[in-house]
Coordinates of N, CA, C and O in Angstrom, one line a residue:
X1 N -4.7 62.4 -2.0 CA -3.7 62.0 -3.0 C -3.9 62.9 -4.2 O -5.0 63.3 -4.6
X2 N -2.8 63.3 -4.8 CA -2.7 64.1 -5.9 C -1.9 63.5 -7.0 O -1.2 62.5 -6.8
X3 N -2.0 64.0 -8.2 CA -1.4 63.4 -9.4 C 0.1 63.2 -9.2 O 0.7 62.1 -9.5
X4 N 0.8 64.1 -8.5 CA 2.2 64.0 -8.3 C 2.6 62.8 -7.3 O 3.7 62.4 -7.2
X5 N 1.6 62.3 -6.6 CA 1.8 61.2 -5.7 C 1.7 59.8 -6.4 O 2.1 58.8 -5.8
X6 N 1.2 59.8 -7.6 CA 1.0 58.5 -8.3 C 2.2 57.6 -8.4 O 2.2 56.4 -8.1
X7 N 3.4 58.1 -8.7 CA 4.6 57.2 -8.8 C 4.9 56.6 -7.4 O 5.2 55.4 -7.3
X8 N 4.9 57.4 -6.4 CA 5.2 56.8 -5.0 C 4.1 55.9 -4.6 O 4.4 54.8 -4.0
X9 N 2.8 56.2 -4.8 CA 1.8 55.3 -4.4 C 1.9 54.0 -5.2 O 1.7 52.9 -4.7
X10 N 2.2 54.1 -6.5 CA 2.4 52.9 -7.3 C 3.4 52.0 -6.7 O 3.2 50.8 -6.6
X11 N 4.6 52.5 -6.4 CA 5.7 51.7 -5.8 C 5.2 51.1 -4.5 O 5.4 49.9 -4.2
X12 N 4.6 51.9 -3.6 CA 4.1 51.4 -2.3 C 3.1 50.3 -2.5 O 3.2 49.2 -1.8
X13 N 2.2 50.5 -3.4 CA 1.1 49.5 -3.6 C 1.7 48.2 -4.2 O 1.3 47.1 -3.8
X14 N 2.6 48.3 -5.2 CA 3.2 47.1 -5.8 C 4.0 46.3 -4.8 O 3.9 45.1 -4.8
X15 N 4.7 47.0 -4.0 CA 5.5 46.3 -2.9 C 4.6 45.5 -2.0 O 4.8 44.4 -1.6
X16 N 3.5 46.2 -1.6 CA 2.5 45.6 -0.7 C 1.8 44.4 -1.3 O 1.7 43.3 -0.7
X17 N 1.4 44.5 -2.6 CA 0.6 43.5 -3.3 C 1.5 42.2 -3.6 O 0.9 41.2 -3.8
X18 N 2.8 42.4 -3.6 CA 3.7 41.3 -3.9 C 3.5 40.1 -2.9 O 3.9 39.0 -3.2
X19 N 3.0 40.4 -1.7 CA 3.0 39.3 -0.7 C 1.8 38.4 -0.9 O 1.7 37.4 -0.2
X20 N 0.9 38.7 -1.7 CA -0.4 37.9 -1.9 C -0.2 36.9 -3.0 O 0.4 37.2 -4.0
X21 N -1.0 35.8 -2.9 CA -1.0 34.8 -3.9 C -1.6 35.3 -5.2 O -1.1 34.9 -6.3
X22 N -2.7 36.0 -5.1 CA -3.3 36.6 -6.3 C -3.5 38.1 -6.1 O -4.1 38.5 -5.1
X23 N -2.9 38.9 -7.0 CA -3.0 40.4 -6.9 C -2.8 41.0 -8.2 O -2.1 40.4 -9.1
X24 N -3.4 42.1 -8.5 CA -3.1 42.8 -9.8 C -1.7 43.3 -9.9 O -1.1 43.6 -8.8
X25 N -1.2 43.5 -11.0 CA 0.1 44.1 -11.3 C -0.2 45.5 -11.8 O -0.3 45.7 -13.0
X26 N -0.3 46.4 -10.9 CA -0.7 47.8 -11.3 C 0.5 48.6 -11.7 O 1.6 48.6 -11.1
X27 N 0.4 49.4 -12.8 CA 1.4 50.4 -13.2 C 0.9 51.8 -12.8 O -0.3 51.9 -12.3
X28 N 1.6 52.8 -13.2 CA 1.2 54.2 -12.8 C 0.0 54.6 -13.5 O -0.9 55.3 -12.9
X29 N -0.3 54.1 -14.7 CA -1.5 54.4 -15.4 C -2.7 53.8 -14.7 O -3.8 54.4 -14.6
X30 N -2.6 52.6 -14.2 CA -3.6 51.9 -13.5 C -3.9 52.7 -12.2 O -5.1 52.9 -11.9
X31 N -2.9 53.1 -11.5 CA -3.1 53.8 -10.2 C -3.7 55.1 -10.5 O -4.7 55.5 -9.8
X32 N -3.3 55.8 -11.5 CA -3.9 57.1 -11.8 C -5.4 56.9 -12.2 O -6.3 57.7 -11.7
X33 N -5.7 55.9 -13.0 CA -7.1 55.7 -13.4 C -8.0 55.2 -12.3 O -9.1 55.7 -12.1
X34 N -7.5 54.2 -11.5 CA -8.4 53.6 -10.5 C -8.4 54.3 -9.1 O -9.3 54.2 -8.4
X35 N -7.3 55.0 -8.8 CA -7.1 55.5 -7.4 C -7.0 57.0 -7.3 O -7.1 57.5 -6.1
X36 N -6.7 57.7 -8.3 CA -6.7 59.2 -8.2 C -8.1 59.6 -7.8 O -9.1 59.2 -8.5
X37 N -8.2 60.4 -6.8 CA -9.6 60.8 -6.4 C -10.5 61.4 -7.5 O -10.0 62.3 -8.2
X38 N -11.7 60.9 -7.5 CA -12.7 61.5 -8.4 C -14.0 61.6 -7.5 O -14.4 60.6 -6.9
X39 N -14.5 62.8 -7.5 CA -15.7 63.1 -6.6 C -16.8 62.1 -6.8 O -17.2 61.8 -8.0
X40 N -17.3 61.6 -5.7 CA -18.4 60.6 -5.7 C -18.1 59.3 -6.4 O -19.0 58.5 -6.7
X41 N -16.8 59.0 -6.6 CA -16.4 57.7 -7.2 C -15.3 57.1 -6.3 O -15.5 56.0 -5.8
X42 N -14.2 57.7 -6.2 CA -13.1 57.1 -5.3 C -12.4 58.2 -4.5 O -12.3 59.4 -5.0
X43 N -12.1 57.9 -3.3 CA -11.3 58.8 -2.4 C -10.0 58.1 -2.0 O -10.1 56.9 -1.7
X44 N -8.9 58.8 -2.2 CA -7.6 58.2 -1.8 C -6.8 59.2 -1.0 O -6.8 60.4 -1.3
X45 N -6.1 58.7 0.0 CA -5.3 59.6 0.9 C -4.0 59.0 1.1 O -3.8 57.8 1.1
X46 N -3.0 59.9 1.2 CA -1.6 59.5 1.5 C -1.1 60.1 2.8 O -1.6 61.1 3.2
X47 N -0.2 59.4 3.4 CA 0.5 59.9 4.6 C 1.9 60.1 4.1 O 2.5 59.2 3.5
X48 N 2.4 61.3 4.3 CA 3.8 61.7 3.8 C 4.7 61.9 4.9 O 4.3 62.6 5.9
X49 N 5.9 61.4 4.9 CA 6.9 61.7 5.9 C 7.3 63.1 5.9 O 7.6 63.7 4.9
X50 N 7.3 63.7 7.1 CA 7.7 65.2 7.2 C 9.1 65.4 6.9 O 9.5 66.4 6.3
X51 N 10.0 64.4 7.1 CA 11.4 64.5 6.9 C 11.8 64.3 5.4 O 12.4 65.1 4.8
X52 N 11.3 63.2 4.8 CA 11.7 62.8 3.5 C 10.7 63.3 2.4 O 11.0 63.2 1.2
X53 N 9.5 63.6 2.8 CA 8.4 64.0 1.9 C 8.0 62.8 1.0 O 7.5 63.0 -0.1
X54 N 8.3 61.6 1.4 CA 7.9 60.4 0.7 C 6.6 59.9 1.2 O 6.4 60.0 2.4
X55 N 5.8 59.3 0.4 CA 4.6 58.7 0.8 C 4.9 57.4 1.6 O 5.6 56.5 1.1
X56 N 4.4 57.3 2.8 CA 4.7 56.1 3.6 C 3.5 55.2 3.8 O 3.6 54.0 4.0
X57 N 2.3 55.8 3.6 CA 1.0 55.1 3.8 C 0.0 55.6 2.8 O 0.1 56.7 2.4
X58 N -1.0 54.7 2.6 CA -2.0 55.0 1.6 C -3.3 54.3 1.9 O -3.2 53.2 2.4
X59 N -4.4 55.0 1.7 CA -5.7 54.3 1.9 C -6.7 54.9 0.9 O -6.5 56.0 0.4
X60 N -7.7 54.1 0.6 CA -8.6 54.5 -0.4 C -10.0 53.8 -0.2 O -10.0 52.7 0.5
X61 N -11.0 54.4 -0.7 CA -12.3 53.7 -0.7 C -13.1 54.2 -1.9 O -12.8 55.3 -2.4
X62 N -14.0 53.4 -2.4 CA -14.9 53.9 -3.5 C -16.3 53.9 -3.0 O -16.7 53.4 -2.0
X63 N -17.1 54.7 -3.8 CA -18.5 55.0 -3.5 C -19.4 54.1 -4.3 O -19.2 54.0 -5.5
X64 N -20.4 53.6 -3.7 CA -21.4 52.8 -4.4 C -22.7 53.1 -3.7 O -23.2 52.4 -2.8
X65 N -23.4 54.2 -4.1 CA -24.7 54.5 -3.5 C -25.8 53.6 -3.9 O -25.7 53.0 -5.0
X66 N -26.8 53.4 -3.0 CA -27.9 52.6 -3.3 C -29.2 53.4 -3.2 O -29.3 54.3 -2.3
X67 N -30.2 53.1 -4.0 CA -31.5 53.8 -3.9 C -32.3 53.2 -2.7 O -32.3 52.0 -2.5
X68 N -32.9 54.1 -2.0 CA -33.8 53.7 -0.9 C -35.2 53.9 -1.4 O -35.6 55.0 -1.7
X69 N -36.0 52.8 -1.6 CA -37.3 52.9 -2.1 C -38.4 52.9 -1.0 O -38.2 52.3 0.0
X70 N -39.4 53.7 -1.2 CA -40.5 53.7 -0.3 C -40.3 54.5 1.0 O -41.0 54.2 2.0
X71 N -39.3 55.4 1.0 CA -39.0 56.1 2.2 C -39.1 57.6 1.9 O -38.3 58.1 1.0
X72 N -40.0 58.4 2.5 CA -40.1 59.8 2.2 C -39.0 60.6 2.7 O -38.7 61.7 2.2
X73 N -38.2 60.1 3.7 CA -37.2 60.9 4.3 C -35.8 60.7 3.7 O -35.0 61.6 3.7
X74 N -35.6 59.6 3.1 CA -34.3 59.2 2.6 C -34.4 58.6 1.2 O -35.3 57.8 1.0
X75 N -33.6 59.0 0.2 CA -33.7 58.4 -1.1 C -32.4 57.7 -1.5 O -32.4 56.8 -2.4
X76 N -31.3 58.0 -0.8 CA -30.0 57.4 -1.2 C -29.3 56.9 0.1 O -29.2 57.6 1.1
X77 N -28.7 55.7 0.0 CA -27.8 55.2 1.1 C -26.4 55.3 0.5 O -26.0 54.7 -0.5
X78 N -25.6 56.2 1.1 CA -24.3 56.5 0.6 C -23.3 55.5 1.3 O -23.0 55.6 2.4
X79 N -22.8 54.6 0.4 CA -21.9 53.5 0.9 C -20.5 53.7 0.4 O -20.3 53.9 -0.8
X80 N -19.5 53.6 1.3 CA -18.1 53.5 1.0 C -17.6 52.1 1.1 O -17.9 51.4 2.1
X81 N -16.8 51.7 0.2 CA -16.2 50.4 0.2 C -14.7 50.5 0.3 O -14.1 51.2 -0.6
X82 N -14.1 49.9 1.3 CA -12.6 50.0 1.4 C -12.0 49.4 0.1 O -12.5 48.4 -0.4
X83 N -11.0 50.1 -0.4 CA -10.4 49.7 -1.7 C -9.0 49.1 -1.4 O -8.9 48.0 -0.8
X84 N -7.9 49.9 -1.6 CA -6.6 49.4 -1.3 C -6.0 50.3 -0.2 O -6.2 51.5 -0.2
X85 N -5.4 49.6 0.8 CA -4.8 50.3 2.0 C -3.5 49.7 2.2 O -3.3 48.5 2.4
X86 N -2.5 50.6 2.4 CA -1.1 50.2 2.6 C -0.6 51.0 3.8 O -0.5 52.2 3.7
X87 N -0.1 50.3 4.8 CA 0.4 50.9 6.0 C 1.9 50.4 6.2 O 2.1 49.2 6.4
X88 N 2.8 51.4 6.1 CA 4.2 51.0 6.4 C 4.7 51.7 7.7 O 5.5 51.1 8.4
X89 N 4.3 52.9 7.9 CA 4.7 53.6 9.1 C 3.6 53.8 10.1 O 3.8 53.6 11.3
X90 N 2.4 54.2 9.6 CA 1.2 54.3 10.5 C 0.6 52.9 10.7 O 0.5 52.2 9.7
X91 N 0.3 52.5 11.9 CA -0.3 51.2 12.1 C -1.6 51.2 11.3 O -2.4 52.1 11.2
X92 N -1.9 50.0 10.7 CA -3.1 49.8 9.8 C -4.4 50.2 10.6 O -5.3 50.8 10.0
X93 N -4.4 49.8 11.8 CA -5.6 50.1 12.7 C -5.9 51.6 12.8 O -7.0 52.1 12.6
X94 N -4.8 52.4 13.0 CA -4.9 53.8 13.0 C -5.3 54.4 11.7 O -6.1 55.3 11.6
X95 N -4.7 53.9 10.6 CA -5.0 54.4 9.3 C -6.4 54.2 8.9 O -7.1 55.1 8.4
X96 N -6.9 53.0 9.3 CA -8.3 52.7 8.9 C -9.3 53.5 9.8 O -10.4 53.9 9.4
X97 N -8.9 53.7 11.1 CA -9.7 54.5 12.0 C -9.8 55.9 11.4 O -10.9 56.6 11.3
X98 N -8.7 56.5 10.9 CA -8.7 57.8 10.3 C -9.6 57.9 9.0 O -10.3 58.8 8.8
X99 N -9.5 56.8 8.2 CA -10.3 56.8 7.0 C -11.8 56.7 7.3 O -12.6 57.3 6.6
X100 N -12.1 56.0 8.4 CA -13.5 56.0 8.8 C -14.0 57.4 9.2 O -15.2 57.8 8.9
X101 N -13.2 58.1 9.9 CA -13.5 59.5 10.3 C -13.7 60.4 9.0 O -14.7 61.1 8.9
X102 N -12.8 60.2 8.1 CA -12.9 61.0 6.8 C -14.2 60.6 6.1 O -15.0 61.5 5.6
X103 N -14.6 59.3 6.0 CA -15.8 58.9 5.4 C -17.0 59.5 6.1 O -18.0 59.9 5.4
X104 N -17.0 59.5 7.4 CA -18.1 60.1 8.1 C -18.2 61.6 7.8 O -19.3 62.2 7.6
X105 N -17.1 62.3 7.8 CA -17.1 63.7 7.5 C -17.6 64.0 6.1 O -18.1 65.1 5.8
X106 N -17.5 63.0 5.2 CA -18.0 63.2 3.8 C -19.4 62.6 3.7 O -19.9 62.4 2.6
X107 N -20.1 62.4 4.8 CA -21.5 62.0 4.9 C -21.8 60.7 4.4 O -22.9 60.4 3.9
X108 N -20.9 59.7 4.5 CA -21.2 58.3 4.1 C -22.0 57.7 5.2 O -21.7 58.0 6.4
X109 N -22.9 56.9 4.9 CA -23.8 56.2 5.9 C -23.2 54.9 6.3 O -23.5 54.5 7.4
X110 N -22.5 54.2 5.4 CA -22.0 52.9 5.7 C -20.6 52.8 5.1 O -20.3 53.3 4.1
X111 N -19.8 52.0 5.8 CA -18.4 51.8 5.3 C -18.2 50.3 5.4 O -18.3 49.6 6.4
X112 N -17.9 49.7 4.2 CA -17.8 48.2 4.1 C -16.4 47.8 3.8 O -15.7 48.5 3.0
X113 N -15.9 46.8 4.5 CA -14.5 46.3 4.2 C -14.6 44.8 4.1 O -15.2 44.1 5.0
X114 N -14.1 44.2 3.1 CA -14.0 42.7 2.9 C -12.9 42.2 3.8 O -12.0 42.9 4.2
X115 N -12.9 40.9 4.0 CA -11.9 40.3 4.9 C -10.7 39.8 4.1 O -10.1 38.8 4.4
X116 N -10.4 40.5 3.0 CA -9.2 40.2 2.1 C -8.0 41.0 2.6 O -8.1 41.9 3.4
X117 N -6.9 40.6 2.0 CA -5.6 41.3 2.3 C -5.4 41.2 3.9 O -5.6 40.2 4.5
X118 N -5.0 42.4 4.5 CA -4.7 42.4 5.9 C -5.9 43.0 6.7 O -5.8 43.4 7.8
X119 N -7.1 43.1 6.0 CA -8.2 43.8 6.6 C -8.7 43.1 7.9 O -9.2 43.7 8.8
X120 N -8.5 41.8 8.0 CA -8.9 41.0 9.2 C -8.2 41.6 10.5 O -8.8 41.5 11.6
X121 N -7.1 42.3 10.3 CA -6.4 42.8 11.5 C -7.1 44.0 12.2 O -6.8 44.3 13.3
X122 N -8.0 44.6 11.5 CA -8.7 45.8 12.1 C -10.2 45.6 12.2 O -10.9 46.4 12.9
X123 N -10.8 44.6 11.5 CA -12.3 44.5 11.5 C -12.9 44.5 12.8 O -13.9 45.2 13.1
X124 N -12.5 43.6 13.7 CA -13.1 43.5 15.0 C -12.8 44.7 15.9 O -13.8 45.2 16.6
X125 N -11.6 45.1 15.9 CA -11.2 46.3 16.8 C -12.0 47.5 16.4 O -12.4 48.3 17.3
X126 N -12.3 47.7 15.1 CA -13.1 48.9 14.7 C -14.6 48.6 14.6 O -15.3 49.4 14.0
X127 N -15.0 47.5 15.1 CA -16.4 47.1 15.3 C -17.2 47.0 14.0 O -18.3 47.3 13.9
X128 N -16.5 46.4 13.0 CA -17.2 46.0 11.8 C -18.0 44.8 12.1 O -17.5 43.9 12.7
X129 N -19.2 44.7 11.6 CA -20.0 43.6 11.7 C -19.8 42.6 10.6 O -19.5 43.0 9.5
X130 N -19.9 41.3 10.9 CA -19.7 40.3 9.8 C -20.8 40.4 8.8 O -22.0 40.6 9.1
X131 N -20.5 40.1 7.5 CA -21.5 40.1 6.5 C -22.3 38.8 6.6 O -21.9 37.9 7.3
X132 N -23.3 38.7 5.8 CA -24.2 37.6 5.8 C -24.1 36.7 4.5 O -24.9 35.8 4.3
X133 N -23.1 37.0 3.7 CA -22.9 36.3 2.5 C -21.5 35.9 2.3 O -20.6 36.1 3.1
X134 N -21.3 35.3 1.2 CA -19.9 34.8 0.8 C -19.6 35.4 -0.6 O -20.4 35.3 -1.5
X135 N -18.5 36.0 -0.7 CA -18.1 36.6 -2.0 C -17.2 35.6 -2.7 O -16.2 35.1 -2.2
X136 N -17.5 35.3 -3.9 CA -16.7 34.4 -4.8 C -16.1 35.1 -5.9 O -16.8 35.9 -6.6
X137 N -14.9 35.0 -6.2 CA -14.2 35.5 -7.3 C -14.1 34.5 -8.4 O -13.6 33.4 -8.1
X138 N -14.5 34.8 -9.6 CA -14.3 33.9 -10.7 C -13.2 34.5 -11.6 O -13.5 35.5 -12.2
X139 N -12.1 33.9 -11.6 CA -10.9 34.4 -12.3 C -10.7 33.6 -13.6 O -10.5 32.4 -13.6
X140 N -10.9 34.2 -14.7 CA -10.8 33.6 -16.0 C -9.3 33.3 -16.3 O -8.5 34.2 -16.2
X141 N -9.0 32.1 -16.8 CA -7.7 31.7 -17.2 C -6.7 31.7 -16.0 O -5.5 31.9 -16.2
X142 N -7.1 31.4 -14.8 CA -6.3 31.2 -13.7 C -6.3 29.8 -13.2 O -7.4 29.2 -13.2
X143 N -5.2 29.3 -12.8 CA -5.2 27.9 -12.2 C -4.5 28.0 -10.8 O -3.4 28.5 -10.7
X144 N -5.2 27.7 -9.8 CA -4.7 27.7 -8.4 C -4.6 26.2 -7.9 O -5.6 25.5 -8.2
X145 N -3.6 25.9 -7.3 CA -3.4 24.5 -6.7 C -4.4 24.3 -5.6 O -4.9 23.2 -5.4
X146 N -4.6 25.3 -4.8 CA -5.5 25.1 -3.6 C -6.4 26.4 -3.5 O -6.0 27.4 -4.0
X147 N -7.5 26.2 -2.7 CA -8.3 27.3 -2.5 C -7.6 28.3 -1.6 O -6.7 28.0 -0.8
X148 N -7.9 29.6 -1.9 CA -7.2 30.7 -1.2 C -7.9 31.0 0.1 O -9.2 31.0 0.1
X149 N -7.2 31.4 1.1 CA -7.8 32.1 2.3 C -7.9 33.5 1.9 O -7.2 34.1 1.1
X150 N -8.9 34.2 2.5 CA -9.1 35.6 2.2 C -7.8 36.5 2.4 O -7.6 37.4 1.6
X151 N -7.0 36.2 3.4 CA -5.8 37.0 3.6 C -4.8 36.8 2.6 O -3.8 37.5 2.5
X152 N -4.9 35.8 1.7 CA -4.0 35.5 0.6 C -4.4 36.2 -0.7 O -3.7 36.2 -1.7
X153 N -5.5 36.9 -0.7 CA -6.1 37.5 -1.8 C -5.8 39.0 -1.8 O -6.3 39.7 -0.8
X154 N -5.0 39.6 -2.7 CA -4.7 41.0 -2.7 C -5.5 41.7 -3.8 O -4.9 42.4 -4.6
X155 N -6.8 41.4 -3.9 CA -7.6 41.9 -5.0 C -8.9 42.4 -4.6 O -9.6 41.8 -3.8
X156 N -9.2 43.6 -5.0 CA -10.6 44.2 -4.8 C -11.2 44.4 -6.2 O -10.5 45.1 -7.0
X157 N -12.3 43.9 -6.4 CA -13.0 44.1 -7.7 C -14.1 45.1 -7.6 O -14.8 45.1 -6.6
X158 N -14.3 45.9 -8.6 CA -15.4 46.9 -8.6 C -16.6 46.2 -9.3 O -16.4 45.6 -10.3

């Protein structure tokens, strides 16, 4: 993803996030700030139509390294966290398989994806293991009538 992709990615992401009960309302400044690639912080990729040169798909992940204590061979665990992913032409399973390959090429040790948004559709097929905890979002000044299912949540928090 490059700076000139920001308007198209913003439209794609906003259209995608509209289907969820809770999701951020991102504008171009937000997309530029949060999703434009920054080395060792966030990686974002677009798929562009060869005919129209429009962005059809988008995927991203952010980096959150951890220190490894007491090991003489390794000092850092390089972890990638799936961020926002939108598939309109490329199947989401293929898009996520491709981003896993990219993360491996960039020497990430672990790739984590929550079961929010449409992530549940690829987790088993791509052999993600279930986590051992439960993630709770505390949203200030929000009132929801019912508890949300993970697939109704279009939100990733850093």
